[in-house]
Short mmCIF file of C-alpha atoms and ligand atoms in Angstrom, two decimals:
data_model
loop_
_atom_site.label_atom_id
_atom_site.label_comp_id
_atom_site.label_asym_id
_atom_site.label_seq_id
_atom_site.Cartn_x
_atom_site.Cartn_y
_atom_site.Cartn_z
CA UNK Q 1 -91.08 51.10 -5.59
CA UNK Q 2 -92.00 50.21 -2.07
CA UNK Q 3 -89.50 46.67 -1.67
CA UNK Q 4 -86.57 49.55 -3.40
CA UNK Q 5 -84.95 51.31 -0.32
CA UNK Q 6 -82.32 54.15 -0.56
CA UNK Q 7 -79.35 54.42 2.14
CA UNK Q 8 -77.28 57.35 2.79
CA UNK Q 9 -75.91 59.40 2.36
CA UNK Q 10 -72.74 58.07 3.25
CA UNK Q 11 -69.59 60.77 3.40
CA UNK Q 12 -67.10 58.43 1.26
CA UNK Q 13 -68.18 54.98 0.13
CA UNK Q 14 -65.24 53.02 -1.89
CA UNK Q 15 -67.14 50.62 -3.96
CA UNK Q 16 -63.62 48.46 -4.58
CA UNK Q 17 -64.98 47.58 -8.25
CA UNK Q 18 -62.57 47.88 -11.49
CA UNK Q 19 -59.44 46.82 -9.46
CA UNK Q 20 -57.08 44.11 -11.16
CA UNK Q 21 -57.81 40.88 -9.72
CA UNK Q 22 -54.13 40.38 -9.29
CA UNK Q 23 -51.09 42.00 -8.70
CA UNK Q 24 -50.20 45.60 -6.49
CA UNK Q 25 -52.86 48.13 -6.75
CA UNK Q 26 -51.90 51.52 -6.12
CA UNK Q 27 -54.32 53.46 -4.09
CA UNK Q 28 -55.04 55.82 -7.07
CA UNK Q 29 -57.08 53.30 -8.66
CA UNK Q 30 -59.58 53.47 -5.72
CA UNK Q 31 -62.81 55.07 -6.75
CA UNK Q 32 -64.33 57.48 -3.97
CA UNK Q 33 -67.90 58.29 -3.88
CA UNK Q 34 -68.78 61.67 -2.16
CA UNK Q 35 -72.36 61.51 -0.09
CA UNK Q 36 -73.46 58.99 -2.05
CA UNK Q 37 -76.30 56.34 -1.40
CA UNK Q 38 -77.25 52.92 -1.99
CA UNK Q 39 -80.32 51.49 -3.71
CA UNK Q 40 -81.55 48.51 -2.76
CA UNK Q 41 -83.81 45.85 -3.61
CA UNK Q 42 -84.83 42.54 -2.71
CA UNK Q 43 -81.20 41.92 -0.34
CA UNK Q 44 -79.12 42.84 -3.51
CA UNK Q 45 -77.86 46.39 -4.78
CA UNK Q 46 -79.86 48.29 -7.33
CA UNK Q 47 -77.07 50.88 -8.09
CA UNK Q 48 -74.33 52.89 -6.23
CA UNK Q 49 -74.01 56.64 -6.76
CA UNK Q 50 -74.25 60.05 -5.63
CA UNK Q 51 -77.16 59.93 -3.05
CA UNK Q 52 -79.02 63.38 -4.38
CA UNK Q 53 -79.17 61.56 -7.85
CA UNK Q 54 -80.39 58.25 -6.48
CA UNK Q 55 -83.11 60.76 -4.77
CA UNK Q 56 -83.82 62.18 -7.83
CA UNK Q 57 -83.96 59.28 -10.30
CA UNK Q 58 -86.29 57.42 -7.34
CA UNK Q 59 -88.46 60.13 -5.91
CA UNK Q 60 -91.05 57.51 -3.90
CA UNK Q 61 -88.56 54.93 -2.85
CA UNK Q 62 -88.06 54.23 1.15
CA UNK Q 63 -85.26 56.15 2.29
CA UNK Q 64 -83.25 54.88 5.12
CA UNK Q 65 -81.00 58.18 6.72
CA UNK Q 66 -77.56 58.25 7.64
CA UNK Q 67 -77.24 61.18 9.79
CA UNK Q 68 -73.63 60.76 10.74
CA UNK Q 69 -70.57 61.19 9.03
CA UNK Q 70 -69.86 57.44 7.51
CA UNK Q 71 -67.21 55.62 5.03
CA UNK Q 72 -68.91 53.01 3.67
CA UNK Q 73 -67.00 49.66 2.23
CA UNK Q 74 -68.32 46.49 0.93
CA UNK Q 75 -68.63 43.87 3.89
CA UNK Q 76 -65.85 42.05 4.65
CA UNK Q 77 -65.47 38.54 3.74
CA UNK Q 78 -63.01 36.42 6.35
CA UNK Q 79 -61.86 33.47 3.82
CA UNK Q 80 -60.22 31.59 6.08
CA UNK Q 81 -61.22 29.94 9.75
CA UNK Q 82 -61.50 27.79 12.33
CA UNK Q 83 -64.27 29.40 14.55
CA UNK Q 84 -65.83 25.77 14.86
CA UNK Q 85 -63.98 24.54 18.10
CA UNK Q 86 -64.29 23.38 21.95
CA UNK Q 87 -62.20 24.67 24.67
CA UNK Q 88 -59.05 27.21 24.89
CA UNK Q 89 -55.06 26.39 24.42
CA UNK Q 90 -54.47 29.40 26.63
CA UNK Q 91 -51.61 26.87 28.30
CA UNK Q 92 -50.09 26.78 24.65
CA UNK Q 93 -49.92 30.32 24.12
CA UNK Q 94 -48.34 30.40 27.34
CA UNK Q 95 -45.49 27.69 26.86
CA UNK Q 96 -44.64 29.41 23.23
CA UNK Q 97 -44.47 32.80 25.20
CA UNK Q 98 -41.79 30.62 28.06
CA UNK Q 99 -39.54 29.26 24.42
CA UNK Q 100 -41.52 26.37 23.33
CA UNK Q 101 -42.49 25.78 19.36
CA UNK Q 102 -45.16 25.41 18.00
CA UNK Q 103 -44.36 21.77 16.29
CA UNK Q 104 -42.97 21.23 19.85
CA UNK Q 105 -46.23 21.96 21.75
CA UNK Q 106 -47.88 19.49 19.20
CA UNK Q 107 -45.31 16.69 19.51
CA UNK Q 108 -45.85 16.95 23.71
CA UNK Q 109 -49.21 16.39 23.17
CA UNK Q 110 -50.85 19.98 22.69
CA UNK Q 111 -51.26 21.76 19.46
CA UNK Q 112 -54.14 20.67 17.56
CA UNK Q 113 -54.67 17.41 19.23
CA UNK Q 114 -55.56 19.29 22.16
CA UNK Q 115 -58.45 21.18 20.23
CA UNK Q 116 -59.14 17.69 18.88
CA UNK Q 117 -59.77 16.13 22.12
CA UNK Q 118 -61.81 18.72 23.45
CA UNK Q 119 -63.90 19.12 20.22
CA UNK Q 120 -64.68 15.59 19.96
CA UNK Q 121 -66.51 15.79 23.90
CA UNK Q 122 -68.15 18.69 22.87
CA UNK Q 123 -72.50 17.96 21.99
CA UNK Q 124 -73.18 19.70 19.03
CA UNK Q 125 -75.54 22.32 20.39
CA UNK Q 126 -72.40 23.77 22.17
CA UNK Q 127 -70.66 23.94 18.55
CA UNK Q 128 -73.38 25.80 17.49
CA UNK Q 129 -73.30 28.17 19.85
CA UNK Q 130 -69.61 28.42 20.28
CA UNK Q 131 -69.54 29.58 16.37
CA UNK Q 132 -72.26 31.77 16.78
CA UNK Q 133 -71.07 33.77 19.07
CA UNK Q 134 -67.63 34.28 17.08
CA UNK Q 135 -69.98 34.68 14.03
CA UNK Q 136 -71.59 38.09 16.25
CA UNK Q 137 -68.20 39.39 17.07
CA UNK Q 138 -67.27 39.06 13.39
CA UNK Q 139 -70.40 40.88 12.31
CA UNK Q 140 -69.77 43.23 14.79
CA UNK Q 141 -66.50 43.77 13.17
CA UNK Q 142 -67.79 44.39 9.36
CA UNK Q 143 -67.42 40.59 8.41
CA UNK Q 144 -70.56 39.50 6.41
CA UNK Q 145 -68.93 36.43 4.72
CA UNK Q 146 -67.00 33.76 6.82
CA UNK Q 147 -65.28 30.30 6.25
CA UNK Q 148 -65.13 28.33 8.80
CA UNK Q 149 -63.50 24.66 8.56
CA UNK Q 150 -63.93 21.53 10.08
CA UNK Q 151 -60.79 19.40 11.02
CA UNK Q 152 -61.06 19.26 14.99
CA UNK Q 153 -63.10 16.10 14.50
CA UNK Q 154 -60.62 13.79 12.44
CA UNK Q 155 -62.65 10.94 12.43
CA UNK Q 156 -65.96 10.41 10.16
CA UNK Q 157 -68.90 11.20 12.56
CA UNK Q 158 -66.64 13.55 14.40
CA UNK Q 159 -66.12 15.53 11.35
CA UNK Q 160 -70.25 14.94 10.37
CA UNK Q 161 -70.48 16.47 13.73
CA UNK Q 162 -68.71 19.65 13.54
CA UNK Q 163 -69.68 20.22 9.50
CA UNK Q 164 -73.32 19.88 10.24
CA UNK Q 165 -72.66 22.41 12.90
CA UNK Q 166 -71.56 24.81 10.81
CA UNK Q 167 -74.47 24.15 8.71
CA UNK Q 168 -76.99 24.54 11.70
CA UNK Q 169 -74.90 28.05 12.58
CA UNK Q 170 -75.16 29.20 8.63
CA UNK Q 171 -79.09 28.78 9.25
CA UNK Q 172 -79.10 30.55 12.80
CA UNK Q 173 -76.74 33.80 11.75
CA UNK Q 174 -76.85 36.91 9.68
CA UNK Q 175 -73.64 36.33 7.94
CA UNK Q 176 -73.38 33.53 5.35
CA UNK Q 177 -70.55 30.72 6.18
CA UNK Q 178 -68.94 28.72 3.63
CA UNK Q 179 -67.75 25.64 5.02
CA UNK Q 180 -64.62 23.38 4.57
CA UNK Q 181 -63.89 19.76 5.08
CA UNK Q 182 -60.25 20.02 6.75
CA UNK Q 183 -60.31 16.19 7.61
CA UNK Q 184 -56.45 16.07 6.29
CA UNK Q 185 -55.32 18.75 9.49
CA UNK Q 186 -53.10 15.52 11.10
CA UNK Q 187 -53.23 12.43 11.35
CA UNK Q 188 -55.47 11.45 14.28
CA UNK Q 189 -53.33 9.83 17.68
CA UNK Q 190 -56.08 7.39 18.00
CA UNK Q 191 -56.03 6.11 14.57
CA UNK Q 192 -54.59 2.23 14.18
CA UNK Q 193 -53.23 2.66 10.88
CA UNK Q 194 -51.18 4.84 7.98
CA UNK Q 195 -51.42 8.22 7.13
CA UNK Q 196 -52.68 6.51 3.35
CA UNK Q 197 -55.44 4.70 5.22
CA UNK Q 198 -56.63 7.16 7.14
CA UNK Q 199 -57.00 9.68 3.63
CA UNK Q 200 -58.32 7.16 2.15
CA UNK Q 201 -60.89 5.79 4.73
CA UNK Q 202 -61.58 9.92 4.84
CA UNK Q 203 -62.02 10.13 1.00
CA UNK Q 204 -64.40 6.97 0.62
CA UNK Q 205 -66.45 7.14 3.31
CA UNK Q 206 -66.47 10.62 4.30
CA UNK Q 207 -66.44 12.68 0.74
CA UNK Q 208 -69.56 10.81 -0.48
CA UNK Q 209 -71.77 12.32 2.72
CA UNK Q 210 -70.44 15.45 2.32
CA UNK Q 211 -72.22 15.12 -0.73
CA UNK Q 212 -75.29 13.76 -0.07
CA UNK Q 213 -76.18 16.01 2.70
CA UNK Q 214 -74.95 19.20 1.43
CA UNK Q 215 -72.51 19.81 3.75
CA UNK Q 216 -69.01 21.57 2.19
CA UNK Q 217 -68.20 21.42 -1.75
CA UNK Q 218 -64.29 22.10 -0.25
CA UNK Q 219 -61.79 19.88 0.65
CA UNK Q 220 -58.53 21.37 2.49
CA UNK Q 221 -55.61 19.91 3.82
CA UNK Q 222 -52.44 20.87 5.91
CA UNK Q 223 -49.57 20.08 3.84
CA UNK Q 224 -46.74 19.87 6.60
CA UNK Q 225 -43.64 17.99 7.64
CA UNK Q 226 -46.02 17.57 11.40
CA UNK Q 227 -49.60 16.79 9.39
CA UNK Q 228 -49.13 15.45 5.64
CA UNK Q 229 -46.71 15.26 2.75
CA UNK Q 230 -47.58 16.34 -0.80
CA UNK Q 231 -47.14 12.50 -1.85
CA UNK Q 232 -49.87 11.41 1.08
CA UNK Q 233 -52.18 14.28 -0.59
CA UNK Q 234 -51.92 13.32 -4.24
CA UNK Q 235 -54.25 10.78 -4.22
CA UNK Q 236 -56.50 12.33 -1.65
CA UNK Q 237 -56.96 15.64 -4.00
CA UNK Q 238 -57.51 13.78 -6.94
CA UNK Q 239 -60.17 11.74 -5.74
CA UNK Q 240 -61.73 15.56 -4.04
CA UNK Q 241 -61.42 16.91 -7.70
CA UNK Q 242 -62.76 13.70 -9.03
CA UNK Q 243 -66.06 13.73 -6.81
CA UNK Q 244 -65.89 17.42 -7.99
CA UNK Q 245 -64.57 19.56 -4.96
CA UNK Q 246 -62.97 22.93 -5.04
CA UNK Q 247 -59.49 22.44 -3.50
CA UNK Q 248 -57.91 24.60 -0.91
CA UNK Q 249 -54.34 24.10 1.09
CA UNK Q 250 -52.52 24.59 4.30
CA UNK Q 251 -49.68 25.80 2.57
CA UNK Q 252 -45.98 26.14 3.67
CA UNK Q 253 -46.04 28.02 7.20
CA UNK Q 254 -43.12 26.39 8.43
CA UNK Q 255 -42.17 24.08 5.66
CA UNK Q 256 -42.89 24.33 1.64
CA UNK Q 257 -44.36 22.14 -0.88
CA UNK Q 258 -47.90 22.69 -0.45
CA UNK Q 259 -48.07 25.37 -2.80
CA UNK Q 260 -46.23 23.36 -5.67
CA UNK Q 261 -49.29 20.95 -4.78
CA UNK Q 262 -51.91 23.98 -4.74
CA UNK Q 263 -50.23 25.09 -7.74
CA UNK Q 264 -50.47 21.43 -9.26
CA UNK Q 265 -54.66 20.96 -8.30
CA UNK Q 266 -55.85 24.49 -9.36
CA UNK Q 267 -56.69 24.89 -6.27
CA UNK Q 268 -58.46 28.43 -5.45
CA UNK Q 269 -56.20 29.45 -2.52
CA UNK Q 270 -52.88 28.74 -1.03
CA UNK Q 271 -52.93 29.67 2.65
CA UNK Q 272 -50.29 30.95 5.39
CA UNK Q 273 -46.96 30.75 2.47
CA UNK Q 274 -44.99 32.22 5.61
CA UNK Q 275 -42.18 29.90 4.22
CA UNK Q 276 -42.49 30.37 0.55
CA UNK Q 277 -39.33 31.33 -1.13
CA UNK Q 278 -38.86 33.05 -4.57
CA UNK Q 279 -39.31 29.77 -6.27
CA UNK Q 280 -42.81 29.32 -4.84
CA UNK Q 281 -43.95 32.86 -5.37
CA UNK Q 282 -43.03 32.49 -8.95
CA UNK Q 283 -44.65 29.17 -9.21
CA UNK Q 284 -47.92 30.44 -7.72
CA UNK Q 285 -47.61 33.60 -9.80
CA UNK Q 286 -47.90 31.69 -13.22
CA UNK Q 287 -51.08 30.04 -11.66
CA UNK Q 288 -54.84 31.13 -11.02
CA UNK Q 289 -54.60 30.25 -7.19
CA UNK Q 290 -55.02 32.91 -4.56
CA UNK Q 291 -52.58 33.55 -1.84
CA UNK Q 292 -54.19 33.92 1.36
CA UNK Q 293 -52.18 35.70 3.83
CA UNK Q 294 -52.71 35.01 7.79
CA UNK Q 295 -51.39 37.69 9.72
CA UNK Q 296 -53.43 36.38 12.63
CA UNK Q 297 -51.16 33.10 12.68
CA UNK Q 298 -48.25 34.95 12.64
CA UNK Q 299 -49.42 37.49 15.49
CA UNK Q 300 -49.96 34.04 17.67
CA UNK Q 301 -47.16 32.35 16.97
CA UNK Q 302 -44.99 34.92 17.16
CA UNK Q 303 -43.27 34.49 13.54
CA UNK Q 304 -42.11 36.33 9.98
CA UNK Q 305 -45.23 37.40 8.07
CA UNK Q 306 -46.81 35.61 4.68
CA UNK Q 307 -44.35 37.42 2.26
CA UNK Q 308 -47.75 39.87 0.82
CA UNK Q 309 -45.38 42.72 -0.93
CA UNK Q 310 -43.30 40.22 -2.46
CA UNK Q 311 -46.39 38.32 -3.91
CA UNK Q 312 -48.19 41.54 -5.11
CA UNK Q 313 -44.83 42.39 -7.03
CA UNK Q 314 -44.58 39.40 -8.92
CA UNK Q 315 -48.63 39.32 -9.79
CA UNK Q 316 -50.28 37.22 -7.53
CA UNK Q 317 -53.93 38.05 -6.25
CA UNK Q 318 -53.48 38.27 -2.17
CA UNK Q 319 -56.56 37.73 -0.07
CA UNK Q 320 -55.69 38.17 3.78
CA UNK Q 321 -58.04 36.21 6.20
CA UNK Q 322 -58.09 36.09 9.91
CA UNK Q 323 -57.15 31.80 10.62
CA UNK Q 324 -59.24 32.46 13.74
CA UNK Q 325 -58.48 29.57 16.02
CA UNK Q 326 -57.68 28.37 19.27
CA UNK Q 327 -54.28 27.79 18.80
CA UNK Q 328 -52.13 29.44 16.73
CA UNK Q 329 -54.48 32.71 15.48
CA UNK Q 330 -56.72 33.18 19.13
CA UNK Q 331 -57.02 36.99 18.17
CA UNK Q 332 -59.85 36.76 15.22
CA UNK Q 333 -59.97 39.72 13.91
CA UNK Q 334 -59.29 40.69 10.71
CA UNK Q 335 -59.60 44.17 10.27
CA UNK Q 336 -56.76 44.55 12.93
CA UNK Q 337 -54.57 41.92 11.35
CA UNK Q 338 -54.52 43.45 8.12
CA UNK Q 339 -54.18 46.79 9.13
CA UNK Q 340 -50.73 45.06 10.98
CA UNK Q 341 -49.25 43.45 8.09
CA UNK Q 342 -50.08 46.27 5.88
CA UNK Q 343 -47.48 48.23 7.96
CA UNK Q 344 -45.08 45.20 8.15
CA UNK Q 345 -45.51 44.66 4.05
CA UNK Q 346 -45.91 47.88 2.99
CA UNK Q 347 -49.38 47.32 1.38
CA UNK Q 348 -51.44 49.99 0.00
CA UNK Q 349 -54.62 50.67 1.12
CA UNK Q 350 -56.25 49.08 -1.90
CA UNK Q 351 -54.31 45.78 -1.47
CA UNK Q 352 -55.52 45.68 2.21
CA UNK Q 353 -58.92 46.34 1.87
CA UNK Q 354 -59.11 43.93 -1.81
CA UNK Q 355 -57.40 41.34 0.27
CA UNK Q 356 -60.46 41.52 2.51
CA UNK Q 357 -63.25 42.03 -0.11
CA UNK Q 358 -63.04 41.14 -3.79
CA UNK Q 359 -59.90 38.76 -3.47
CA UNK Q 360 -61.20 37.07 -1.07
CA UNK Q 361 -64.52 36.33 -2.48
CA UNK Q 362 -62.06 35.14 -5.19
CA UNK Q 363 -60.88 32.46 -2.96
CA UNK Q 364 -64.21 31.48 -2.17
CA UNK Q 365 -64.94 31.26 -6.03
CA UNK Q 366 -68.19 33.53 -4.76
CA UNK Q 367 -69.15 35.84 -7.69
CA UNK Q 368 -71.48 38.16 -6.31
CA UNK Q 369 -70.04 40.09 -3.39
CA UNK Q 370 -66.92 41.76 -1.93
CA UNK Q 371 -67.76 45.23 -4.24
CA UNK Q 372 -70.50 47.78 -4.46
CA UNK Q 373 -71.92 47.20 -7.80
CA UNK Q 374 -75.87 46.60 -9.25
CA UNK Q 375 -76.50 42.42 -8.54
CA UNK Q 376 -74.14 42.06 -6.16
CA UNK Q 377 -75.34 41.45 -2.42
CA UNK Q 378 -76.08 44.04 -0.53
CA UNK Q 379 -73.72 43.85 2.82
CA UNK Q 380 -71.42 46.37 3.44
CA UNK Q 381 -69.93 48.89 6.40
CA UNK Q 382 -69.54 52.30 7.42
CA UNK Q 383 -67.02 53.13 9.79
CA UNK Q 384 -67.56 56.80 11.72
CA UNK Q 385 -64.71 58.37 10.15
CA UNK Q 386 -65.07 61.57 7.17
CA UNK Q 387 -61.70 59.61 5.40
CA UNK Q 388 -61.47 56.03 4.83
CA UNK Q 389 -57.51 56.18 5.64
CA UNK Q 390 -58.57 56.45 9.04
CA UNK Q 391 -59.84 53.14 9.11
CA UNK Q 392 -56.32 51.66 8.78
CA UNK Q 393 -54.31 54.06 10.26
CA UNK Q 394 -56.35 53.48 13.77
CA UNK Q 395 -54.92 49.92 13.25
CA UNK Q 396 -58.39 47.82 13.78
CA UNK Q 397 -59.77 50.10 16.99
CA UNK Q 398 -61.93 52.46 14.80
CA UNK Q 399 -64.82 50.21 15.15
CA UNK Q 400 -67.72 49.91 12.60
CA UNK Q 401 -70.86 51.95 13.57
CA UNK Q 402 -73.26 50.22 11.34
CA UNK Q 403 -73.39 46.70 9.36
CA UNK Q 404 -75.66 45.77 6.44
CA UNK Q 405 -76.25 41.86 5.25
CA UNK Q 406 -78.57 41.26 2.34
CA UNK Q 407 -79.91 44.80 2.78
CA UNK Q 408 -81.09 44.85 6.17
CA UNK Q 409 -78.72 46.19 9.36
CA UNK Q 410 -77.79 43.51 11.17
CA UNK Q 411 -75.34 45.39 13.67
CA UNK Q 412 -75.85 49.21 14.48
CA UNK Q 413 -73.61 51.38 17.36
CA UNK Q 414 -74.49 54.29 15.66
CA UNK Q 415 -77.04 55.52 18.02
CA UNK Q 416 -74.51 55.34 21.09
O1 NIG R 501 -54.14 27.37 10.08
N1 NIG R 501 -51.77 25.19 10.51
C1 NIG R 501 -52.65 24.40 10.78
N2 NIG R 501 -53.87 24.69 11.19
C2 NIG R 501 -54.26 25.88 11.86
C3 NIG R 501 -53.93 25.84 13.29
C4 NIG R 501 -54.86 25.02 13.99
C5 NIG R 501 -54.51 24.89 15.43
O2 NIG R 501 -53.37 25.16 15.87
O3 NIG R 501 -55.45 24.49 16.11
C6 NIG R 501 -53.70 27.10 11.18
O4 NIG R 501 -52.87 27.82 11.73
FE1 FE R 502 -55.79 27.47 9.24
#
């Protein structure tokens, strides 16, 4: 009994298991334990129920208190990123505010280019760090589970550079990151020849590394009139699914197409979808892939939201995900961001907090986390609060007081 530890007891906790995996959820399907506690063993949870009957059925176990009043929720996982960067585009954010666009901005020179440039001079020590200490304000913020792509590098050491970053970080933090090769984000200035060339220089000499030292089993790519078309990414995809790679897309934020291609690879998430019409919702809505919502993006760039009711409605599974990055989605943080296009989509509760738990673990094709259920992983949050509708009706400023990751607490205001 002595590696078993019981915490609680916790006022609510919403374990966020038996939901559909896609579709609307109304919020009477969410199952509220009162004071209950969570047994755990060896970083992964034993069982979830009332805390006096945990007590009971394990009368010598370790028993770690919670003296305050606490909703608890499984950690939240962040599927989608770009926390490994260089620099600031505080001047973009600036000339968008004074009329500028986006696609603009990146034409002139800025835009992801920018982040590019100042990536590439970056050593890799100050990668490391830079995504660590995003990786601690996520923590702080209840995220256990983070992606985080590459695609600032855009050549192949560059892109070595940032994705065995990310792997140093993974080793150095709490929270676990899932990486992503986003070598298909543009077409490098600097490169001497076609988009085709580039891909495929990226596919043959890159993909095979990736590989061999471990580094992402995900290939993404921003499908866009400004980065790539769905023709340049055909072959590029099927060579990533050949090789064996879980696809993922940049999907139609300003422009569609990139769904139809999602759609077309089985990929496990289409991404942003702020321009998807009817015909793409019902495309992706006969399909297995995820819509990931960016709210974040949207928030920075000062445009319509990812179309979330309308998705829900016609049966899609909707995972929402910061986009932290310098340009477009500077903010990075999700909580807030969901909370936000909950009220601008009219999502339920359930939706909101699935699109940050269980859906998005989805997306990630990770099977054991995102609910509070025996096997699963044992990270999860409690906010100070008696009601977990607090949490989203305080719109992202009800901070969490405590965070668990594999069973230990990694972040803990409670004492304050
Ligand atoms: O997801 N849309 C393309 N890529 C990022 C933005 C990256 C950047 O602007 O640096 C996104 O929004
Ligand atoms: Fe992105």
């Amino acid at each position: 009994m002595q590696n078993v530890k019981l915490i609680g007891p916790f006022t609510q906790l919403l374990p966020l298991d038996n939901l559909p995996t896609k579709g609307a959820i109304s919020d009477h399907e969410l199952e509220i334990i009162s004071d209950a506690g969570i047994l755990v063993e060896a970083g992964k949870i034993k069982k979830v129920d009332s805390f006096h009957t945990l007590r009971k059925e394990n009368p010598d176990c370790k028993i770690e208190y919670i003296t305050t009043t606490t909703v608890c929720l499984p950690g939240f996982i962040d599927a989608h990123t770009h926390i490994c960067f260089a620099g600031t585009r505080a001047q973009d954010y600036a000339l968008r505010n004074s009329g500028k666009t986006y696609l603009e901005i990146a034409k002139a020179g800025g835009g992801i280019w920018d982040t590019v440039t100042q990536t590439r001079k970056a050593d890799s020590a100050t990668l490391v760090n830079g995504i660590l200490e995003r990786t601690t304000t996520l923590l702080e913020n209840g995220v256990t589970t983070i992606e985080v792509k590459s695609g600032y590098g855009l050549s192949v050491p560059q892109e070595l550079k940032m994705l065995r970053a990310i792997k140093e970080a993974n080793e150095k933090t709490a929270a676990t990151l899932i990486s992503t090769c986003l070598a298909a984000h543009m077409l490098p200035k600097d490169y001497p020849g076609t988009k085709a060339a580039y891909l495929h220089e990226i596919a043959n000499s890159l993909f095979p590394m990736l590989q061999q030292e471990n580094l992402t089993h995900r290939i993404d790519a921003f499908i866009e009139t400004s980065a790539f078309s769905k023709e340049d990414i055909i072959p590029y995809f099927k060579h990533a699914k050949k090789l064996g790679f879980d696809i993922t897309v940049h999907a139609d934020q300003f422009s569609t197409s990139g769904s139809e291609i999602a759609v077309k690879f089985g990929a496990l998430s289409a991404d942003h979808l702020e321009a998807s019409t009817t015909t793409e919702i019902q495309l992706l809505a006969q399909s297995k892939v995820i819509a990931t919502a960016l709210p974040g993006a949207s928030i920075g760039l000062g445009c319509n939201f990812t179309p979330a009711r309308q998705l829900l409605d016609a049966g899609v599974s909707l995972a929402i995900a910061s986009d932290w990055n310098p340009g477009s989605a500077p903010m990075g943080d999700l909580l807030t961001q969901a909370a936000i296009l909950g009220t601008f989509e009219k999502l339920t509760a359930a939706e909101i907090f699935a699109g940050i738990t269980s859906r998005a673990a989805n997306a990630l094709n990770l099977d054991d986390r995102g609910i509070l259920k025996p096997e699963y992983t044992a990270d999860f949050v409690v906010f100070p609060t008696a009601d977990y509708k607090e949490i989203l009706y305080r719109q992202g400023r009800l901070k969490p007081s405590q965070v668990w990751k594999n069973g230990k607490t990694t972040f803990n205001n409670s004492m304050k």
